[in-house]
Amino acid sequence: MRWFSWLTSSAANTLVDPVSGRKLYPIDGGIAFPDYHKQETADIPIRNVAMPSHYIVPLRVNPRFTARPIVDIGARVRKGEKIGEPEGKFGVAVHAPTSGVIRDLGHYPMTHVSGLPALAYFIEPDGKDEAIEPTPYRGACDDTDRIRDFLQQMGLAGLGGAAFPSHAKVASSPVKTLIINGAECEPWITCDDRLMREHAAEIVAGACDLAAAVHAQEVLIGIEDNKPQAIAAMQAAAANHGTVTVVAIPTIYPAGGEKQLIERLTGIEVPYGHLSAEFGVLVFNVGTARAVHRALTDGEPLIERVVTLTGAADDPGNRWVRIGHPIAELILEMAPKPEVDRYLLGGPMTGFAIPDLDAPILKGSNCIIAASPDLFPPPPPEQPCIRCGACAPVCPARLEPMALYWFARAQQFGKAQEFHLFDCIECGCCAYVCPAHIPLVDYYRYAKSEIWEREREKSKAQQSKARFEFRNYRLEREKAEKAARAAAKAAETKRRLEAQAKQSSTEASPGDTDSKQESAPSPQALGTNDPDARKKALVEAALARARAKRAAEATEPSGENRE
């Protein structure tokens, strides 16, 4: 029997949190699962994993932002040493997960649905795990700019799944409400639950650090009410922090979506094309909050995270895993059963089958599920859309999934954008309830990728055009400058020759005026830009002076007739 069924929850929209007494606001859509399959791993303490034979540390933190390699092949590195310099405003630094030797810098398969390779370091551990000297943050706790720069150099990225650079979310302007996301609404995943149970004090401390950095007036920690132990642990840790409130929210998927959690806790609906910071709200994952505290207090860069290992396995649970750990070696930690036919990265709703098990764990890798045909039967074949409209009521973003499907299928991407395609959070609710078994989210992802690719091509074309126009401008400028230099040189030559002609005229006798004038080149000839004409004029002037001199000598009386 399949582990899931679906139903929408209307009662969940009218509750008041009995823990904090805080009013909860309604959200649209969503699915309440009869079994979230969290009990398989939720009560097992987090453990460490054995060091792998190698690490593959990518320089691409997420599909959009990369770092620049700064360490040569063959160099020895230590744990926590920076090996990638952030590029651009949104890039984050990359650090070595352990001590060892860099054996290669090349393209390796990544944990992405496409399986496309990305530039990464291949590090061979030396087994010593020697770390660099930590450098904690020494500035003011409310110095937003310095904290943002520090977090960028510490490699902080969101641990909720998207791996969005954390420093980019630290707003320059003050915010009113800081939300720490502990909802963890997707089935099977329990890494945040265990983290809150075992490291609640560090999470609250990180929340307070972030609140000081962004000048937040209040901190709300939202946790789904199916995690009572995590709620109790976080309440105990927040007891002495007056601005921190732990809020239990109804269990419904996808309550952990950023916009959905904001609306549930504050009643603020972030519209299409806007960021939550514009409305005075910021959201960070609980794991990110702890990582921020460790970075600021202990100088510890983000080089590890908690990963849930679950599914058809004999030793499931949560593990501390360093970034770059090969998945092929990690899955051995959970002792997968023989019937496992594939592995999913992420949850069953938003995750995907891992195309290459040699790919590494990334900062956004939160769960690996050993999938078997019993737990996850193959989907039925796709059928034509019957226009039943079942997808619309469950959409938490208030979109029209059926219209987006038709536009994406017809490649009418402009229309899809008009219907707010990029407001889709790819939660999978629409595909989950579709009686025709249409993989709707795949169509939306396809449309988004095509739009992004066309935007990239358009940007490249604009850059090429700008380069071409600048080249033409440069050539025209150089041509004008060359002409100006030639004209200035000609003018100088003209001035010098005119001065010489004037001097020769004043030195000549009055009777020789005509001959001297005859010897001088004409101003018209000197003023020309033609070098041959100027040369001819100068020769003619010299010849004229010679003739004048001979004529003068011929008219002088001889010496024998002088008295």
Short mmCIF file of N, CA and C in Angstrom, two decimals, residues 127-263:
data_model
loop_
_atom_site.label_atom_id
_atom_site.label_comp_id
_atom_site.label_asym_id
_atom_site.label_seq_id
_atom_site.Cartn_x
_atom_site.Cartn_y
_atom_site.Cartn_z
N GLY A 127 43.62 11.87 7.11
CA GLY A 127 43.23 11.18 8.33
C GLY A 127 43.52 11.94 9.61
N LYS A 128 44.22 13.07 9.53
CA LYS A 128 44.58 13.83 10.73
C LYS A 128 43.49 14.81 11.14
N ASP A 129 42.69 15.27 10.18
CA ASP A 129 41.61 16.21 10.44
C ASP A 129 42.11 17.47 11.16
N GLU A 130 43.26 17.97 10.76
CA GLU A 130 43.84 19.17 11.36
C GLU A 130 43.09 20.41 10.87
N ALA A 131 42.75 21.28 11.80
CA ALA A 131 41.97 22.47 11.47
C ALA A 131 42.82 23.72 11.55
N ILE A 132 42.40 24.75 10.85
CA ILE A 132 43.07 26.04 10.93
C ILE A 132 42.68 26.72 12.24
N GLU A 133 43.42 27.76 12.59
CA GLU A 133 43.08 28.54 13.78
C GLU A 133 41.79 29.31 13.52
N PRO A 134 40.77 29.12 14.36
CA PRO A 134 39.49 29.81 14.10
C PRO A 134 39.60 31.32 14.28
N THR A 135 38.76 32.04 13.53
CA THR A 135 38.73 33.50 13.62
C THR A 135 37.30 33.96 13.88
N PRO A 136 36.88 34.01 15.15
CA PRO A 136 35.52 34.45 15.46
C PRO A 136 35.30 35.92 15.07
N TYR A 137 34.04 36.28 15.00
CA TYR A 137 33.67 37.66 14.67
C TYR A 137 33.98 38.56 15.86
N ARG A 138 34.65 39.69 15.61
CA ARG A 138 35.06 40.59 16.67
C ARG A 138 34.36 41.95 16.62
N GLY A 139 33.48 42.14 15.69
CA GLY A 139 32.83 43.45 15.56
C GLY A 139 31.60 43.58 16.43
N ALA A 140 30.91 44.71 16.24
CA ALA A 140 29.68 44.97 16.99
C ALA A 140 28.57 44.04 16.51
N CYS A 141 27.72 43.62 17.44
CA CYS A 141 26.67 42.65 17.11
C CYS A 141 25.58 43.24 16.23
N ASP A 142 25.50 44.59 16.16
CA ASP A 142 24.48 45.22 15.34
C ASP A 142 25.08 45.90 14.11
N ASP A 143 26.33 45.59 13.78
CA ASP A 143 26.97 46.14 12.59
C ASP A 143 26.59 45.27 11.39
N THR A 144 25.50 45.64 10.73
CA THR A 144 24.95 44.81 9.67
C THR A 144 25.93 44.53 8.55
N ASP A 145 26.61 45.56 8.09
CA ASP A 145 27.52 45.39 6.95
C ASP A 145 28.67 44.45 7.27
N ARG A 146 29.28 44.62 8.45
CA ARG A 146 30.42 43.76 8.83
C ARG A 146 29.98 42.31 9.02
N ILE A 147 28.81 42.11 9.64
CA ILE A 147 28.31 40.75 9.83
C ILE A 147 28.00 40.11 8.49
N ARG A 148 27.41 40.89 7.59
CA ARG A 148 27.10 40.34 6.27
C ARG A 148 28.38 39.89 5.55
N ASP A 149 29.41 40.72 5.59
CA ASP A 149 30.68 40.35 4.94
C ASP A 149 31.31 39.13 5.63
N PHE A 150 31.20 39.07 6.95
CA PHE A 150 31.78 37.94 7.69
C PHE A 150 31.08 36.64 7.32
N LEU A 151 29.75 36.66 7.27
CA LEU A 151 29.00 35.46 6.92
C LEU A 151 29.31 35.00 5.50
N GLN A 152 29.54 35.96 4.60
CA GLN A 152 29.91 35.60 3.24
C GLN A 152 31.23 34.85 3.21
N GLN A 153 32.21 35.31 4.00
CA GLN A 153 33.50 34.66 4.04
C GLN A 153 33.45 33.33 4.80
N MET A 154 32.45 33.15 5.65
CA MET A 154 32.30 31.88 6.37
C MET A 154 31.51 30.84 5.57
N GLY A 155 31.08 31.21 4.36
CA GLY A 155 30.39 30.25 3.50
C GLY A 155 28.98 29.92 3.91
N LEU A 156 28.31 30.84 4.61
CA LEU A 156 26.95 30.56 5.11
C LEU A 156 25.94 30.56 3.96
N ALA A 157 25.20 29.47 3.86
CA ALA A 157 24.10 29.35 2.90
C ALA A 157 22.95 28.65 3.58
N GLY A 158 21.75 28.89 3.09
CA GLY A 158 20.56 28.33 3.71
C GLY A 158 20.57 26.81 3.73
N LEU A 159 20.30 26.23 4.88
CA LEU A 159 20.32 24.78 5.03
C LEU A 159 18.93 24.16 4.89
N GLY A 160 17.95 24.96 4.48
CA GLY A 160 16.60 24.44 4.32
C GLY A 160 16.39 23.69 3.03
N GLY A 161 17.34 23.81 2.10
CA GLY A 161 17.22 23.09 0.83
C GLY A 161 17.65 23.90 -0.37
N ALA A 162 17.33 25.20 -0.39
CA ALA A 162 17.65 26.02 -1.56
C ALA A 162 19.08 26.52 -1.54
N ALA A 163 19.73 26.52 -0.38
CA ALA A 163 21.13 26.97 -0.23
C ALA A 163 21.31 28.40 -0.72
N PHE A 164 20.32 29.26 -0.46
CA PHE A 164 20.46 30.67 -0.84
C PHE A 164 21.46 31.33 0.10
N PRO A 165 22.37 32.16 -0.42
CA PRO A 165 23.40 32.77 0.42
C PRO A 165 22.80 33.53 1.60
N SER A 166 23.22 33.17 2.81
CA SER A 166 22.63 33.76 4.02
C SER A 166 22.95 35.24 4.15
N HIS A 167 24.19 35.62 3.77
CA HIS A 167 24.56 37.02 3.95
C HIS A 167 23.69 37.94 3.09
N ALA A 168 23.20 37.42 1.94
CA ALA A 168 22.38 38.25 1.06
C ALA A 168 21.02 38.54 1.67
N LYS A 169 20.59 37.73 2.64
CA LYS A 169 19.30 37.95 3.29
C LYS A 169 19.41 38.89 4.48
N VAL A 170 20.64 39.16 4.91
CA VAL A 170 20.81 40.09 6.02
C VAL A 170 20.62 41.50 5.46
N ALA A 171 19.45 42.05 5.67
CA ALA A 171 19.07 43.32 5.04
C ALA A 171 19.84 44.48 5.64
N SER A 172 20.12 45.47 4.81
CA SER A 172 20.77 46.68 5.29
C SER A 172 19.81 47.53 6.11
N SER A 173 18.54 47.49 5.76
CA SER A 173 17.55 48.26 6.51
C SER A 173 16.94 47.38 7.60
N PRO A 174 16.51 47.97 8.70
CA PRO A 174 15.95 47.18 9.81
C PRO A 174 14.68 46.43 9.40
N VAL A 175 14.45 45.30 10.02
CA VAL A 175 13.23 44.53 9.81
C VAL A 175 12.50 44.43 11.15
N LYS A 176 11.23 44.18 11.06
CA LYS A 176 10.44 44.09 12.29
C LYS A 176 10.46 42.68 12.86
N THR A 177 10.25 41.68 12.00
CA THR A 177 10.07 40.30 12.47
C THR A 177 11.09 39.37 11.83
N LEU A 178 11.79 38.64 12.67
CA LEU A 178 12.69 37.58 12.20
C LEU A 178 12.02 36.25 12.50
N ILE A 179 11.86 35.43 11.46
CA ILE A 179 11.22 34.12 11.61
C ILE A 179 12.28 33.03 11.44
N ILE A 180 12.32 32.12 12.41
CA ILE A 180 13.20 30.95 12.32
C ILE A 180 12.32 29.76 11.96
N ASN A 181 12.61 29.15 10.82
CA ASN A 181 11.76 28.11 10.25
C ASN A 181 12.15 26.74 10.78
N GLY A 182 11.32 26.19 11.66
CA GLY A 182 11.50 24.83 12.15
C GLY A 182 10.33 23.94 11.81
N ALA A 183 9.56 24.34 10.77
CA ALA A 183 8.35 23.60 10.42
C ALA A 183 8.67 22.18 9.94
N GLU A 184 9.65 22.08 9.04
CA GLU A 184 10.03 20.78 8.46
C GLU A 184 8.78 19.97 8.11
N CYS A 185 8.07 20.49 7.11
CA CYS A 185 6.74 19.97 6.81
C CYS A 185 6.73 18.75 5.90
N GLU A 186 7.82 18.48 5.19
CA GLU A 186 7.80 17.38 4.22
C GLU A 186 7.98 16.03 4.91
N PRO A 187 7.25 15.01 4.46
CA PRO A 187 7.38 13.67 5.05
C PRO A 187 8.80 13.13 4.96
N TRP A 188 9.13 12.24 5.90
CA TRP A 188 10.37 11.49 5.98
C TRP A 188 11.55 12.29 6.53
N ILE A 189 11.57 13.59 6.39
CA ILE A 189 12.74 14.39 6.78
C ILE A 189 12.64 14.76 8.26
N THR A 190 13.70 14.52 9.03
CA THR A 190 13.70 14.83 10.47
C THR A 190 14.98 15.51 10.93
N CYS A 191 15.81 15.98 10.01
CA CYS A 191 17.09 16.57 10.42
C CYS A 191 16.90 17.82 11.28
N ASP A 192 15.92 18.66 10.94
CA ASP A 192 15.67 19.86 11.75
C ASP A 192 15.06 19.51 13.10
N ASP A 193 14.21 18.51 13.12
CA ASP A 193 13.61 18.06 14.37
C ASP A 193 14.70 17.63 15.36
N ARG A 194 15.61 16.77 14.90
CA ARG A 194 16.69 16.32 15.79
C ARG A 194 17.61 17.47 16.19
N LEU A 195 17.86 18.37 15.28
CA LEU A 195 18.73 19.51 15.58
C LEU A 195 18.12 20.37 16.67
N MET A 196 16.80 20.59 16.62
CA MET A 196 16.14 21.40 17.65
C MET A 196 16.14 20.68 18.99
N ARG A 197 16.01 19.40 18.98
CA ARG A 197 16.03 18.65 20.24
C ARG A 197 17.41 18.68 20.89
N GLU A 198 18.46 18.58 20.08
CA GLU A 198 19.82 18.42 20.62
C GLU A 198 20.60 19.73 20.71
N HIS A 199 20.24 20.72 19.93
CA HIS A 199 21.03 21.96 19.88
C HIS A 199 20.14 23.19 19.96
N ALA A 200 19.13 23.13 20.79
CA ALA A 200 18.17 24.24 20.88
C ALA A 200 18.84 25.53 21.32
N ALA A 201 19.74 25.45 22.30
CA ALA A 201 20.38 26.66 22.82
C ALA A 201 21.17 27.38 21.73
N GLU A 202 21.89 26.62 20.90
CA GLU A 202 22.67 27.24 19.82
C GLU A 202 21.76 27.86 18.77
N ILE A 203 20.63 27.23 18.51
CA ILE A 203 19.69 27.78 17.53
C ILE A 203 19.12 29.10 18.03
N VAL A 204 18.71 29.14 19.29
CA VAL A 204 18.17 30.39 19.85
C VAL A 204 19.25 31.47 19.88
N ALA A 205 20.48 31.09 20.23
CA ALA A 205 21.58 32.07 20.24
C ALA A 205 21.81 32.62 18.84
N GLY A 206 21.77 31.75 17.83
CA GLY A 206 21.92 32.21 16.46
C GLY A 206 20.79 33.11 16.03
N ALA A 207 19.57 32.79 16.47
CA ALA A 207 18.42 33.65 16.17
C ALA A 207 18.62 35.04 16.76
N CYS A 208 19.13 35.09 17.98
CA CYS A 208 19.39 36.39 18.62
C CYS A 208 20.51 37.14 17.91
N ASP A 209 21.52 36.41 17.45
CA ASP A 209 22.60 37.05 16.68
C ASP A 209 22.04 37.69 15.41
N LEU A 210 21.20 36.95 14.71
CA LEU A 210 20.61 37.47 13.48
C LEU A 210 19.68 38.65 13.77
N ALA A 211 18.91 38.54 14.85
CA ALA A 211 18.00 39.62 15.21
C ALA A 211 18.77 40.91 15.49
N ALA A 212 19.90 40.80 16.16
CA ALA A 212 20.72 41.99 16.43
C ALA A 212 21.28 42.56 15.14
N ALA A 213 21.68 41.68 14.23
CA ALA A 213 22.29 42.14 12.98
C ALA A 213 21.29 42.89 12.11
N VAL A 214 20.04 42.46 12.10
CA VAL A 214 19.04 43.10 11.24
C VAL A 214 18.11 44.03 12.03
N HIS A 215 18.40 44.19 13.33
CA HIS A 215 17.64 45.10 14.19
C HIS A 215 16.16 44.71 14.28
N ALA A 216 15.92 43.39 14.36
CA ALA A 216 14.54 42.90 14.43
C ALA A 216 13.94 43.19 15.81
N GLN A 217 12.66 43.48 15.85
CA GLN A 217 11.97 43.77 17.10
C GLN A 217 11.47 42.50 17.78
N GLU A 218 11.23 41.44 16.99
CA GLU A 218 10.74 40.18 17.57
C GLU A 218 11.28 39.01 16.77
N VAL A 219 11.37 37.87 17.44
CA VAL A 219 11.81 36.63 16.80
C VAL A 219 10.73 35.58 17.01
N LEU A 220 10.24 35.00 15.92
CA LEU A 220 9.24 33.94 15.98
C LEU A 220 9.85 32.65 15.45
N ILE A 221 9.77 31.59 16.24
CA ILE A 221 10.28 30.29 15.82
C ILE A 221 9.07 29.40 15.55
N GLY A 222 8.80 29.13 14.28
CA GLY A 222 7.63 28.35 13.89
C GLY A 222 7.95 26.88 13.75
N ILE A 223 7.23 26.03 14.49
CA ILE A 223 7.45 24.58 14.47
C ILE A 223 6.10 23.89 14.34
N GLU A 224 6.03 22.91 13.44
CA GLU A 224 4.77 22.18 13.29
C GLU A 224 4.47 21.40 14.58
N ASP A 225 3.18 21.28 14.89
CA ASP A 225 2.78 20.70 16.17
C ASP A 225 2.94 19.17 16.22
N ASN A 226 3.49 18.56 15.17
CA ASN A 226 3.80 17.13 15.25
C ASN A 226 5.21 16.88 15.77
N LYS A 227 5.82 17.91 16.34
CA LYS A 227 7.17 17.80 16.92
C LYS A 227 7.16 18.32 18.36
N PRO A 228 6.45 17.67 19.26
CA PRO A 228 6.31 18.19 20.63
C PRO A 228 7.63 18.26 21.38
N GLN A 229 8.53 17.27 21.18
CA GLN A 229 9.81 17.32 21.89
C GLN A 229 10.65 18.50 21.42
N ALA A 230 10.64 18.78 20.13
CA ALA A 230 11.39 19.93 19.61
C ALA A 230 10.81 21.23 20.13
N ILE A 231 9.49 21.32 20.20
CA ILE A 231 8.85 22.53 20.72
C ILE A 231 9.24 22.75 22.18
N ALA A 232 9.22 21.68 22.98
CA ALA A 232 9.59 21.81 24.39
C ALA A 232 11.04 22.24 24.55
N ALA A 233 11.94 21.66 23.76
CA ALA A 233 13.36 22.01 23.85
C ALA A 233 13.59 23.47 23.46
N MET A 234 12.93 23.92 22.41
CA MET A 234 13.11 25.29 21.97
C MET A 234 12.49 26.28 22.96
N GLN A 235 11.37 25.92 23.58
CA GLN A 235 10.77 26.78 24.60
C GLN A 235 11.71 26.95 25.79
N ALA A 236 12.32 25.86 26.22
CA ALA A 236 13.23 25.93 27.35
C ALA A 236 14.44 26.80 27.03
N ALA A 237 14.95 26.70 25.79
CA ALA A 237 16.11 27.50 25.40
C ALA A 237 15.77 28.97 25.25
N ALA A 238 14.51 29.26 24.89
CA ALA A 238 14.09 30.65 24.66
C ALA A 238 13.51 31.31 25.90
N ALA A 239 13.47 30.59 27.02
CA ALA A 239 12.79 31.10 28.21
C ALA A 239 13.37 32.42 28.70
N ASN A 240 14.67 32.61 28.58
CA ASN A 240 15.32 33.81 29.08
C ASN A 240 15.53 34.88 28.01
N HIS A 241 14.90 34.70 26.88
CA HIS A 241 15.01 35.68 25.79
C HIS A 241 13.62 36.25 25.53
N GLY A 242 13.39 37.45 26.02
CA GLY A 242 12.05 38.01 25.98
C GLY A 242 11.51 38.28 24.60
N THR A 243 12.40 38.51 23.63
CA THR A 243 11.93 38.82 22.27
C THR A 243 11.69 37.58 21.42
N VAL A 244 12.01 36.38 21.97
CA VAL A 244 11.89 35.15 21.20
C VAL A 244 10.64 34.40 21.62
N THR A 245 9.80 34.04 20.63
CA THR A 245 8.57 33.31 20.90
C THR A 245 8.52 32.05 20.05
N VAL A 246 8.30 30.92 20.71
CA VAL A 246 8.15 29.66 20.00
C VAL A 246 6.67 29.46 19.69
N VAL A 247 6.35 29.26 18.43
CA VAL A 247 4.96 29.14 17.98
C VAL A 247 4.74 27.78 17.35
N ALA A 248 3.75 27.05 17.86
CA ALA A 248 3.36 25.76 17.27
C ALA A 248 2.30 26.02 16.21
N ILE A 249 2.57 25.55 15.00
CA ILE A 249 1.63 25.77 13.89
C ILE A 249 1.04 24.43 13.46
N PRO A 250 -0.14 24.45 12.84
CA PRO A 250 -0.77 23.19 12.41
C PRO A 250 0.09 22.44 11.41
N THR A 251 0.03 21.13 11.49
CA THR A 251 0.80 20.27 10.59
C THR A 251 0.05 20.11 9.28
N ILE A 252 0.56 20.77 8.27
CA ILE A 252 0.00 20.66 6.93
C ILE A 252 1.10 21.01 5.94
N TYR A 253 1.18 20.26 4.89
CA TYR A 253 2.22 20.50 3.88
C TYR A 253 1.69 21.47 2.83
N PRO A 254 2.43 22.52 2.41
CA PRO A 254 3.80 22.88 2.76
C PRO A 254 3.85 24.10 3.68
N ALA A 255 3.51 23.92 4.94
CA ALA A 255 3.52 25.04 5.88
C ALA A 255 4.91 25.63 6.07
N GLY A 256 5.96 24.87 5.70
CA GLY A 256 7.32 25.38 5.85
C GLY A 256 7.81 26.22 4.70
N GLY A 257 6.99 26.39 3.65
CA GLY A 257 7.37 27.30 2.58
C GLY A 257 7.51 28.72 3.15
N GLU A 258 8.47 29.46 2.65
CA GLU A 258 8.77 30.77 3.25
C GLU A 258 7.55 31.68 3.26
N LYS A 259 6.90 31.85 2.12
CA LYS A 259 5.75 32.75 2.07
C LYS A 259 4.58 32.21 2.88
N GLN A 260 4.43 30.88 2.88
CA GLN A 260 3.33 30.28 3.65
C GLN A 260 3.55 30.48 5.15
N LEU A 261 4.80 30.31 5.61
CA LEU A 261 5.08 30.48 7.04
C LEU A 261 4.92 31.94 7.46
N ILE A 262 5.34 32.85 6.60
CA ILE A 262 5.17 34.28 6.90
C ILE A 262 3.69 34.61 7.05
N GLU A 263 2.89 34.12 6.12
CA GLU A 263 1.46 34.42 6.18
C GLU A 263 0.81 33.76 7.39
#
